[in-house]
Coordinates of C-alpha atoms in Angstrom, one line a residue:
X1 CA 0.0 0.0 0.0
X2 CA 1.3 3.4 -0.9
X3 CA -0.3 6.9 -0.9
X4 CA -1.5 6.7 -4.5
X5 CA -3.3 3.5 -3.7
X6 CA -4.9 5.0 -0.6
X7 CA -6.1 8.0 -2.7
X8 CA -7.5 5.7 -5.3
X9 CA -9.6 3.9 -2.7
X10 CA -10.9 7.2 -1.4
X11 CA -11.7 8.4 -5.0
X12 CA -13.5 5.2 -5.9
X13 CA -15.5 5.3 -2.6
X14 CA -16.7 8.8 -3.2
X15 CA -17.7 8.0 -6.8
X16 CA -20.0 5.3 -5.5
X17 CA -21.8 7.7 -3.2
X18 CA -25.3 8.7 -4.4
X19 CA -26.9 12.1 -4.3
X20 CA -29.2 11.3 -1.4
X21 CA -27.7 9.5 1.6
X22 CA -29.9 8.0 4.3
X23 CA -27.8 7.4 7.4
X24 CA -29.2 4.9 9.9
X25 CA -27.8 4.8 13.3
X26 CA -26.6 1.3 14.1
X27 CA -24.9 2.1 17.4
X28 CA -25.7 0.4 20.7
X29 CA -28.3 3.0 21.6
X30 CA -30.4 2.6 18.5
X31 CA -30.0 -1.1 17.6
X32 CA -32.3 -2.2 20.5
X33 CA -34.9 0.1 19.0
X34 CA -35.0 -1.9 15.8
X35 CA -32.8 0.4 13.7
X36 CA -31.4 -2.4 11.7
X37 CA -34.9 -3.6 10.7
X38 CA -35.7 0.1 9.7
X39 CA -32.5 0.2 7.6
X40 CA -33.5 -3.0 5.8
X41 CA -37.1 -1.8 5.2
X42 CA -35.7 1.5 3.8
X43 CA -33.5 -0.4 1.4
X44 CA -36.5 -2.5 0.2
X45 CA -38.7 0.5 -0.2
X46 CA -36.1 2.4 -2.2
X47 CA -35.7 -0.5 -4.6
X48 CA -39.4 -0.8 -5.0
X49 CA -39.8 2.9 -5.6
X50 CA -37.1 2.8 -8.3
X51 CA -34.9 5.2 -6.4
X52 CA -31.8 3.0 -6.1
X53 CA -29.9 5.0 -8.6
X54 CA -30.3 8.2 -6.6
X55 CA -30.7 7.1 -2.9
X56 CA -28.2 5.1 -0.8
X57 CA -28.9 3.7 2.6
X58 CA -25.9 3.2 4.9
X59 CA -25.4 2.1 8.4
X60 CA -23.4 4.6 10.5
X61 CA -22.4 5.0 14.1
X62 CA -24.0 7.2 16.8
X63 CA -26.1 10.2 15.6
X64 CA -25.7 11.6 19.1
X65 CA -29.2 12.5 20.2
X66 CA -29.7 9.2 22.0
X67 CA -32.8 10.2 23.9
X68 CA -34.7 10.2 20.5
X69 CA -33.6 6.8 19.3
X70 CA -33.9 5.3 16.7
X71 CA -32.5 8.0 14.5
X72 CA -32.0 8.4 10.8
X73 CA -30.6 11.4 8.9
X74 CA -31.2 12.2 5.3
X75 CA -28.5 14.2 3.5
X76 CA -28.6 15.7 0.0
X77 CA -25.3 16.3 -1.9
X78 CA -26.9 19.3 -3.7
X79 CA -28.1 20.9 -0.5
X80 CA -26.0 20.1 2.6
X81 CA -28.0 22.6 4.6
X82 CA -31.2 20.7 4.0
X83 CA -30.2 17.6 6.1
X84 CA -33.1 16.2 8.0
X85 CA -32.9 14.2 11.2
X86 CA -35.8 11.9 11.9
X87 CA -36.4 10.9 15.5
X88 CA -38.0 7.9 17.2
X89 CA -38.6 6.3 13.8
X90 CA -40.8 3.2 13.5
X91 CA -41.1 0.7 10.7
X92 CA -44.5 1.9 9.6
X93 CA -43.1 5.4 9.1
X94 CA -40.7 4.3 6.4
X95 CA -43.2 5.0 3.5
X96 CA -43.6 8.6 4.6
X97 CA -39.9 9.1 4.7
X98 CA -39.4 7.7 1.2
X99 CA -42.2 9.8 -0.1
X100 CA -40.6 12.9 1.3
X101 CA -37.4 12.3 -0.7
X102 CA -39.2 13.4 -3.8
X103 CA -40.4 16.7 -2.2
X104 CA -38.7 19.9 -1.5
X105 CA -36.7 19.3 1.8
X106 CA -38.6 22.1 3.5
X107 CA -42.1 20.8 2.5
X108 CA -44.3 19.0 5.0
X109 CA -44.0 15.2 4.7
X110 CA -47.0 13.1 3.9
X111 CA -49.1 12.1 6.8
X112 CA -48.2 15.1 9.0
X113 CA -47.0 14.1 12.5
X114 CA -46.2 10.5 11.5
X115 CA -42.5 11.2 11.6
X116 CA -40.8 13.5 14.1
X117 CA -38.2 15.8 12.5
X118 CA -35.2 16.9 14.6
X119 CA -33.7 20.3 14.2
X120 CA -30.0 20.1 13.3
X121 CA -29.7 23.8 14.2
X122 CA -30.8 23.1 17.8
X123 CA -28.2 24.1 20.4
X124 CA -27.6 20.4 21.1
X125 CA -25.9 20.2 17.8
X126 CA -25.0 23.8 17.0
X127 CA -22.8 24.3 20.0
X128 CA -20.7 21.2 19.3
X129 CA -17.4 21.1 17.6
X130 CA -16.5 17.7 16.2
X131 CA -12.9 16.5 16.3
X132 CA -13.0 13.2 18.0
X133 CA -16.5 12.7 16.6
X134 CA -16.0 14.1 13.1
X135 CA -16.6 10.8 11.5
X136 CA -19.2 9.6 14.0
X137 CA -22.5 9.2 12.3
X138 CA -20.9 10.0 9.0
X139 CA -19.1 6.9 7.9
X140 CA -19.9 3.2 7.8
X141 CA -17.8 1.8 10.7
X142 CA -17.6 -1.7 9.2
X143 CA -16.0 -0.5 5.9
X144 CA -12.4 0.7 5.8
X145 CA -13.1 2.3 2.4
X146 CA -15.6 4.6 4.1
X147 CA -12.9 5.7 6.6
X148 CA -10.3 6.2 3.9
X149 CA -12.7 8.4 1.9
X150 CA -12.8 10.6 5.0
X151 CA -9.0 11.1 4.9
X152 CA -8.4 8.0 7.0
X153 CA -4.8 6.8 7.4
X154 CA -3.4 9.9 5.6
X155 CA -2.0 11.1 8.9
X156 CA -0.2 7.8 9.4
X157 CA 1.3 8.1 6.0
X158 CA 2.3 11.7 6.7
X159 CA 4.0 10.7 10.0
X160 CA 5.9 7.8 8.4
X161 CA 7.1 9.7 5.4
X162 CA 7.3 13.3 6.4
X163 CA 8.1 13.3 10.1
X164 CA 10.6 11.7 12.4
X165 CA 9.4 10.0 15.6
X166 CA 10.7 13.1 17.5
X167 CA 8.7 15.3 15.2
X168 CA 5.6 13.4 16.0
X169 CA 6.2 13.6 19.8
X170 CA 7.0 17.4 19.5
X171 CA 3.8 18.0 17.5
X172 CA 1.6 16.3 20.2
X173 CA 3.5 18.2 22.9
X174 CA 2.9 21.5 21.2
X175 CA -0.7 20.8 20.7
X176 CA -1.3 20.8 24.4
X177 CA -3.3 17.6 24.3
X178 CA -3.9 16.1 27.8
X179 CA -5.0 12.6 28.6
X180 CA -8.8 12.2 28.2
X181 CA -9.0 9.3 30.6
X182 CA -9.5 11.5 33.6
X183 CA -6.1 12.6 35.1
X184 CA -5.3 15.0 32.4
X185 CA -1.6 14.2 32.2
X186 CA 0.2 15.9 29.3
X187 CA 0.1 13.4 26.4
X188 CA 3.3 14.7 24.8
X189 CA 5.2 14.3 28.0
X190 CA 4.1 10.7 28.4
X191 CA 5.0 9.9 24.8
X192 CA 8.4 11.6 25.3
X193 CA 9.1 9.5 28.4
X194 CA 8.4 6.2 26.5
X195 CA 10.3 7.4 23.5
X196 CA 13.5 8.1 25.5
X197 CA 13.4 4.7 27.3
X198 CA 15.8 2.1 26.0
X199 CA 14.5 -1.4 25.8
X200 CA 14.4 -4.4 23.5
X201 CA 10.6 -4.0 23.1
X202 CA 8.0 -1.4 23.7
X203 CA 4.2 -1.5 23.8
X204 CA 1.3 0.8 23.1
X205 CA -1.9 0.1 25.0
X206 CA -5.4 1.6 24.4
X207 CA -7.4 1.7 27.6
X208 CA -10.9 1.0 26.5
X209 CA -12.1 -0.3 29.9
X210 CA -14.7 2.5 30.3
X211 CA -16.6 1.6 33.4
X212 CA -18.1 4.8 35.0
X213 CA -21.9 4.7 35.5
X214 CA -23.5 6.8 32.8
X215 CA -20.4 6.9 30.6
X216 CA -20.5 5.8 26.9
X217 CA -18.1 8.1 25.1
X218 CA -15.3 5.5 24.3
X219 CA -17.9 2.9 23.4
X220 CA -19.5 5.2 20.9
X221 CA -16.1 6.1 19.3
X222 CA -15.1 2.4 18.9
X223 CA -18.5 1.5 17.5
X224 CA -18.7 4.5 15.2
X225 CA -15.1 5.1 14.0
X226 CA -12.9 2.1 15.0
X227 CA -10.2 2.8 12.4
X228 CA -9.6 6.2 14.1
X229 CA -8.4 4.4 17.2
X230 CA -6.2 2.1 15.2
X231 CA -4.6 4.9 13.3
X232 CA -4.0 6.9 16.5
X233 CA -2.3 3.8 18.0
X234 CA -0.1 3.3 15.0
X235 CA 1.1 6.9 15.0
X236 CA 1.8 6.7 18.7
X237 CA 3.7 3.4 18.2
X238 CA 5.9 5.0 15.5
X239 CA 6.6 8.0 17.8
X240 CA 7.8 5.9 20.7
X241 CA 9.3 3.1 18.5
X242 CA 6.9 0.3 19.6
X243 CA 5.9 -2.6 17.4
X244 CA 3.0 -4.2 19.4
X245 CA -0.2 -2.7 20.5
X246 CA -3.1 -4.0 22.7
X247 CA -6.7 -2.6 23.0
X248 CA -8.0 -3.6 26.4
X249 CA -11.8 -3.3 26.1
X250 CA -14.5 -4.3 28.5
X251 CA -16.4 -7.5 27.6
X252 CA -19.8 -5.7 27.9
X253 CA -19.0 -3.8 24.8
X254 CA -19.8 -6.6 22.4
X255 CA -20.6 -4.3 19.4
X256 CA -17.4 -2.3 19.9
X257 CA -15.4 -5.5 20.1
X258 CA -17.0 -6.8 16.9
X259 CA -16.3 -3.7 14.9
X260 CA -12.7 -3.4 16.2
X261 CA -12.1 -7.0 15.1
X262 CA -13.4 -6.2 11.6
X263 CA -11.3 -3.0 11.5
X264 CA -8.1 -4.8 12.5
X265 CA -8.7 -7.5 9.8
X266 CA -9.4 -4.9 7.2
X267 CA -6.3 -2.8 8.1
X268 CA -4.1 -5.9 8.0
X269 CA -5.5 -6.9 4.6
X270 CA -4.6 -3.5 3.1
X271 CA -1.2 -3.5 4.8
X272 CA -2.1 -0.6 7.1
X273 CA -1.2 -2.8 10.1
X274 CA 1.5 -5.5 10.0
X275 CA 4.9 -5.3 8.4
X276 CA 6.5 -2.4 6.4
X277 CA 3.4 -0.2 6.7
X278 CA 3.2 2.2 3.7
X279 CA 6.4 0.8 2.3
X280 CA 8.4 2.0 5.4
X281 CA 10.5 0.0 7.9
X282 CA 7.8 0.5 10.5
X283 CA 6.0 -2.7 11.7
X284 CA 3.1 -2.6 14.0
X285 CA 0.4 -5.1 15.1
X286 CA -2.6 -4.7 17.3
X287 CA -4.4 -7.4 19.3
X288 CA -7.5 -7.2 21.5
X289 CA -7.7 -8.2 25.1
X290 CA -11.1 -8.5 26.6
X291 CA -11.7 -7.4 30.2
X292 CA -13.6 -9.6 32.7
X293 CA -15.7 -6.8 34.1
X294 CA -13.5 -5.4 36.9
X295 CA -13.8 -1.6 37.1
X296 CA -10.4 -1.4 38.8
X297 CA -8.8 -2.6 35.6
X298 CA -9.3 0.9 34.2
X299 CA -6.4 1.8 36.5
X300 CA -3.3 1.4 34.3
X301 CA -1.2 -1.0 36.4
X302 CA -4.2 -3.3 37.0
X303 CA -5.0 -3.2 33.3
X304 CA -1.4 -4.2 32.5
X305 CA -1.5 -7.1 35.0
X306 CA -4.7 -8.3 33.4
X307 CA -3.2 -8.3 29.9
X308 CA -0.3 -10.3 31.3
X309 CA -2.8 -12.9 32.4
X310 CA -2.5 -12.0 36.1
X311 CA -5.2 -10.9 38.5
X312 CA -6.1 -7.3 37.7
X313 CA -5.0 -5.4 40.8
X314 CA -3.0 -2.2 41.0
X315 CA 0.7 -1.9 41.8
X316 CA 2.5 0.9 43.6
X317 CA 4.1 3.5 41.4
X318 CA 6.9 4.3 40.6
X319 CA 8.0 2.7 38.5
X320 CA 5.4 4.0 36.1
X321 CA 4.3 2.0 33.0
X322 CA 6.2 4.5 30.7
X323 CA 9.4 3.1 32.3
X324 CA 8.4 -0.4 33.3
X325 CA 5.1 -1.7 32.0
X326 CA 4.0 -4.8 30.1
X327 CA 6.4 -7.6 30.9
X328 CA 8.8 -5.1 32.4
X329 CA 9.1 -3.1 29.1
X330 CA 8.3 0.6 28.5
X331 CA 4.6 0.9 27.8
X332 CA 2.5 3.8 26.5
X333 CA -1.1 3.8 27.8
X334 CA -3.7 6.2 26.4
X335 CA -7.5 6.0 26.4
X336 CA -9.7 5.8 23.4
X337 CA -10.5 9.6 23.2
X338 CA -6.9 10.6 23.6
X339 CA -5.9 8.4 20.7
X340 CA -8.8 9.5 18.6
X341 CA -7.4 13.1 18.7
X342 CA -4.0 12.1 17.2
X343 CA -4.9 11.8 13.5
X344 CA -6.5 15.2 13.2
X345 CA -3.6 16.8 15.2
X346 CA -1.0 15.4 12.7
X347 CA -3.2 16.3 9.7
X348 CA -4.1 19.8 10.7
X349 CA -1.2 20.8 13.0
X350 CA -0.4 21.5 16.6
X351 CA -1.3 25.1 16.4
X352 CA -4.8 24.3 15.1
X353 CA -5.5 22.1 18.1
X354 CA -4.0 24.5 20.6
X355 CA -6.1 27.4 19.3
X356 CA -9.2 25.7 20.9
X357 CA -10.0 25.5 24.5
X358 CA -8.5 27.3 27.5
X359 CA -4.9 28.2 28.4
X360 CA -4.2 24.9 30.2
X361 CA -6.9 22.7 28.7
X362 CA -6.7 22.6 24.9
X363 CA -9.0 21.1 22.3
X364 CA -12.4 19.6 22.9
X365 CA -14.0 17.1 25.2
X366 CA -16.5 14.4 24.6
X367 CA -19.3 13.9 27.2
X368 CA -22.0 11.4 27.7
X369 CA -24.9 13.7 28.8
X370 CA -27.4 11.8 30.8
X371 CA -29.7 12.0 33.8
X372 CA -32.7 14.2 34.5
X373 CA -32.4 16.2 31.2
X374 CA -34.5 16.6 28.0
X375 CA -31.8 15.9 25.5
X376 CA -29.5 13.0 26.5
X377 CA -26.7 11.8 24.2
X378 CA -23.2 12.3 23.0
X379 CA -21.7 15.8 22.8
X380 CA -18.3 17.2 22.0
X381 CA -17.6 20.8 23.0
X382 CA -14.5 23.1 23.2
X383 CA -12.8 23.1 26.6
X384 CA -14.0 26.1 28.5
X385 CA -17.7 25.7 27.6
X386 CA -19.7 26.4 30.7
X387 CA -21.7 23.8 32.5
X388 CA -24.8 26.0 32.1
X389 CA -24.4 26.0 28.4
X390 CA -24.2 22.2 28.4
X391 CA -27.0 21.6 30.8
X392 CA -29.5 24.3 29.9
X393 CA -28.8 25.2 26.2
X394 CA -27.6 21.9 24.8
X395 CA -29.4 19.6 27.2
X396 CA -32.6 21.6 27.3
X397 CA -32.8 21.6 31.1
X398 CA -34.9 19.2 33.1
X399 CA -37.9 17.4 31.5
X400 CA -40.4 19.1 33.7
X401 CA -39.0 22.6 33.3
X402 CA -37.8 23.0 36.8
X403 CA -34.2 24.1 37.6
X404 CA -31.5 21.5 37.7
X405 CA -30.1 20.8 41.2
X406 CA -26.6 19.6 40.3
X407 CA -24.5 17.9 37.8
X408 CA -22.3 14.9 38.6
X409 CA -19.0 14.7 36.6
X410 CA -16.2 12.2 36.7
X411 CA -18.2 9.1 37.7
X412 CA -17.4 7.4 41.0
X413 CA -14.2 9.4 41.1
X414 CA -15.8 12.8 40.6
X415 CA -18.2 15.0 42.5
X416 CA -21.5 16.7 42.4
X417 CA -21.5 20.4 41.3
X418 CA -24.4 22.6 42.4
X419 CA -26.5 24.7 40.1
X420 CA -25.0 27.8 41.6
X421 CA -21.6 26.9 40.0
X422 CA -23.0 26.2 36.5
X423 CA -21.2 29.2 35.1
X424 CA -17.9 27.4 35.7
X425 CA -16.0 26.6 32.5
X426 CA -15.4 22.9 31.8
X427 CA -11.7 22.3 32.1
X428 CA -9.4 20.2 34.2
X429 CA -8.4 22.9 36.8
X430 CA -11.9 24.4 37.2
X431 CA -13.6 21.1 37.9
X432 CA -10.9 20.1 40.4
X433 CA -11.3 23.4 42.3
X434 CA -15.0 22.6 42.7
X435 CA -14.2 19.2 44.3
X436 CA -15.0 17.2 41.2
X437 CA -13.0 16.2 38.1
X438 CA -13.2 15.8 34.4
X439 CA -13.0 12.0 34.5
X440 CA -13.4 10.2 31.2
X441 CA -16.5 12.3 30.3
X442 CA -19.7 11.1 32.1
X443 CA -22.0 14.0 33.0
X444 CA -25.2 13.2 34.9
X445 CA -27.8 15.9 35.5
X446 CA -29.7 15.8 38.8
X447 CA -33.0 17.5 39.4
X448 CA -34.7 19.0 42.5
X449 CA -36.2 15.6 43.5
X450 CA -32.7 14.0 43.9
X451 CA -31.6 13.1 47.4
X452 CA -27.9 14.0 47.4
X453 CA -27.1 11.8 50.3
X454 CA -28.5 8.9 48.4
X455 CA -26.4 9.8 45.4
X456 CA -23.3 9.7 47.5
X457 CA -24.4 6.3 48.9
X458 CA -25.0 4.9 45.4
X459 CA -21.5 5.8 44.2
X460 CA -20.0 4.5 47.4
X461 CA -21.8 1.2 46.9
X462 CA -20.3 1.0 43.5
X463 CA -16.8 1.7 44.8
X464 CA -17.3 -0.9 47.6
X465 CA -18.3 -3.6 45.1
X466 CA -15.5 -2.7 42.6
X467 CA -12.7 -2.5 45.1
X468 CA -10.1 -5.1 44.3
X469 CA -9.4 -5.6 48.0
X470 CA -5.6 -5.3 47.8
X471 CA -5.3 -2.4 50.2
X472 CA -7.1 -2.1 53.6
X473 CA -8.1 1.6 53.3
X474 CA -10.1 0.9 50.2
X475 CA -11.3 -2.6 51.0
X476 CA -12.5 -1.8 54.5
X477 CA -12.9 2.0 54.2
X478 CA -15.4 1.9 51.4
X479 CA -17.5 -0.6 53.3
X480 CA -17.5 1.6 56.4
X481 CA -18.4 4.7 54.4
X482 CA -21.3 2.9 52.8
X483 CA -22.6 1.7 56.1
X484 CA -22.4 5.2 57.5
X485 CA -24.2 6.7 54.5
X486 CA -26.9 4.0 54.8
X487 CA -27.3 4.8 58.5
X488 CA -27.7 8.5 57.6
X489 CA -30.2 7.8 54.8
X490 CA -32.3 5.7 57.2
X491 CA -32.4 8.4 59.8
X492 CA -30.5 6.4 62.4
X493 CA -27.3 8.6 62.5
X494 CA -26.2 11.2 65.1
X495 CA -24.0 14.2 64.8
X496 CA -20.9 12.2 65.7
X497 CA -21.5 9.9 62.7
X498 CA -21.2 12.9 60.4
X499 CA -17.9 13.8 61.9
X500 CA -16.8 10.2 61.6
X501 CA -17.9 10.2 57.9
X502 CA -15.6 13.1 57.2
X503 CA -12.7 11.7 59.1
X504 CA -13.0 8.4 57.3
X505 CA -13.2 10.1 53.9
X506 CA -9.9 11.8 54.6
X507 CA -8.3 8.6 55.6
X508 CA -9.4 6.6 52.5
X509 CA -8.5 9.5 50.2
X510 CA -4.9 9.8 51.5
X511 CA -4.0 6.2 52.2
X512 CA -5.5 4.0 49.4
X513 CA -3.1 2.4 46.9
X514 CA -4.7 3.4 43.6
X515 CA -7.0 6.0 42.1
X516 CA -10.2 4.0 42.8
X517 CA -9.8 4.3 46.6
X518 CA -8.1 7.7 46.5
X519 CA -11.1 9.2 44.6
X520 CA -13.9 7.1 46.2
X521 CA -14.7 9.8 48.8
X522 CA -15.1 12.6 46.3
X523 CA -18.9 12.2 45.8
X524 CA -19.3 12.2 49.6
X525 CA -17.1 15.2 50.2
X526 CA -18.6 17.2 47.4
X527 CA -22.2 16.6 48.6
X528 CA -21.1 17.4 52.1
X529 CA -19.6 20.6 50.9
X530 CA -22.5 21.8 48.8
X531 CA -25.6 20.0 50.2
X532 CA -24.7 19.6 53.9
X533 CA -28.2 20.7 54.9
X534 CA -29.5 17.5 53.4
X535 CA -27.2 15.5 55.6
X536 CA -28.2 17.5 58.7
X537 CA -31.9 17.0 58.0
X538 CA -31.4 13.3 58.2
X539 CA -29.5 13.4 61.5
X540 CA -31.6 12.1 64.4
X541 CA -31.3 14.6 67.3
X542 CA -32.9 12.2 69.8
X543 CA -30.2 9.5 69.6

């Protein structure tokens, strides 16, 4: 495979595209709503109507507005602005959609009210800026030709033939990209550390063990644009001089695993993975490793132990994986979203990426917006976008029109941010100052009916169940914290129990071995800080 062959595939793929494209969401959120059957019926109806020469139906990844599943979008090559999103589509609405293809896009469809149209100018879409998600909902995730037609694998060719490994590392460093897995560690610095290490072998690992309640960002990227992850890994491997990669993905993500397997086979067949990629000396292979459902394996040292076939439990650091990781060799670990940013940064340049976001948090961030909110789904916004813009403008506020009470970010490791702080910009430092964190990107909106003590108890129950048990502060501390929170929720606690709760939070936070235990008290501490009155209302003064 050389560049001319890659461009030929892209040209041929574009030539086969028809003037009208009907994109059917075949992601995990729409498939249970019979989107595959809707796609098949659309194909049959188009053939019956004699429109096959002008209309093409294709399966795509997530169309983002998940609360309105199943979704399909109609795009016209001669009028890009006339795209129509159809929401909550049913099988019996297919004839009306087909009939509308022959009409002016702005005209009413037959059988008014039969099909609900979405507004693509709605703030849910209008305020987004797609970098990680630029191909999501646009390409067929099971066809490498579709990815190549969207400039896929050109960044890898550019890196291999126009840049040295050092150039690639420097570009990522100058972009200001930080790890999107939660900690926000500078990606370029991590790459530089692995690149400088001397060893017989090096590894690149994609952490796809997304396990936070309410989070589905990485799942959507793998389902919708799997080659984007493979290309990012290959560029990273070239930069740090690694020849073997692993994607560690949770077993619950069956569709993501299926599409990654297809993508790896396709890339190998075209010589985009394997030996002498793009006629260069660079060799790189990728294998999948399926997790067994342990949340703690999202922690990098536990993840590496699991890949090695050991029990997935954390290890003390240092040494860090960048120095001593898989089988004692230097290992680069990035999560799905981080790697999905690599190709566009190489293609468009570090300055382009650094021009977005805030001073210390560059680029965009993908969030799974969920909870008590009108418009749930997948969003990607520039760093620095305020919580209020996300919750009220993009999410549409709460379903009943009342004000939101709080938003929970960062999953079990994050915290609850009150509505009074919704004007805070979303970036790593600002969320940390509020007692929460960016996390991998889960964002759950809570309304006025939510009991904040019960929210803290829910997340503590999760941490208690997911603790690996290796260290006593986490193994025992999370159990004790959950028992105290239950005691408070049931109205059996006294003032001294509240003091004990805070003392125990401090101990678990500062003495646990890994990030799970260290961050487990965050939902408790943040709710104590902002919603202390709800705790006090449950304290029994007579005991």
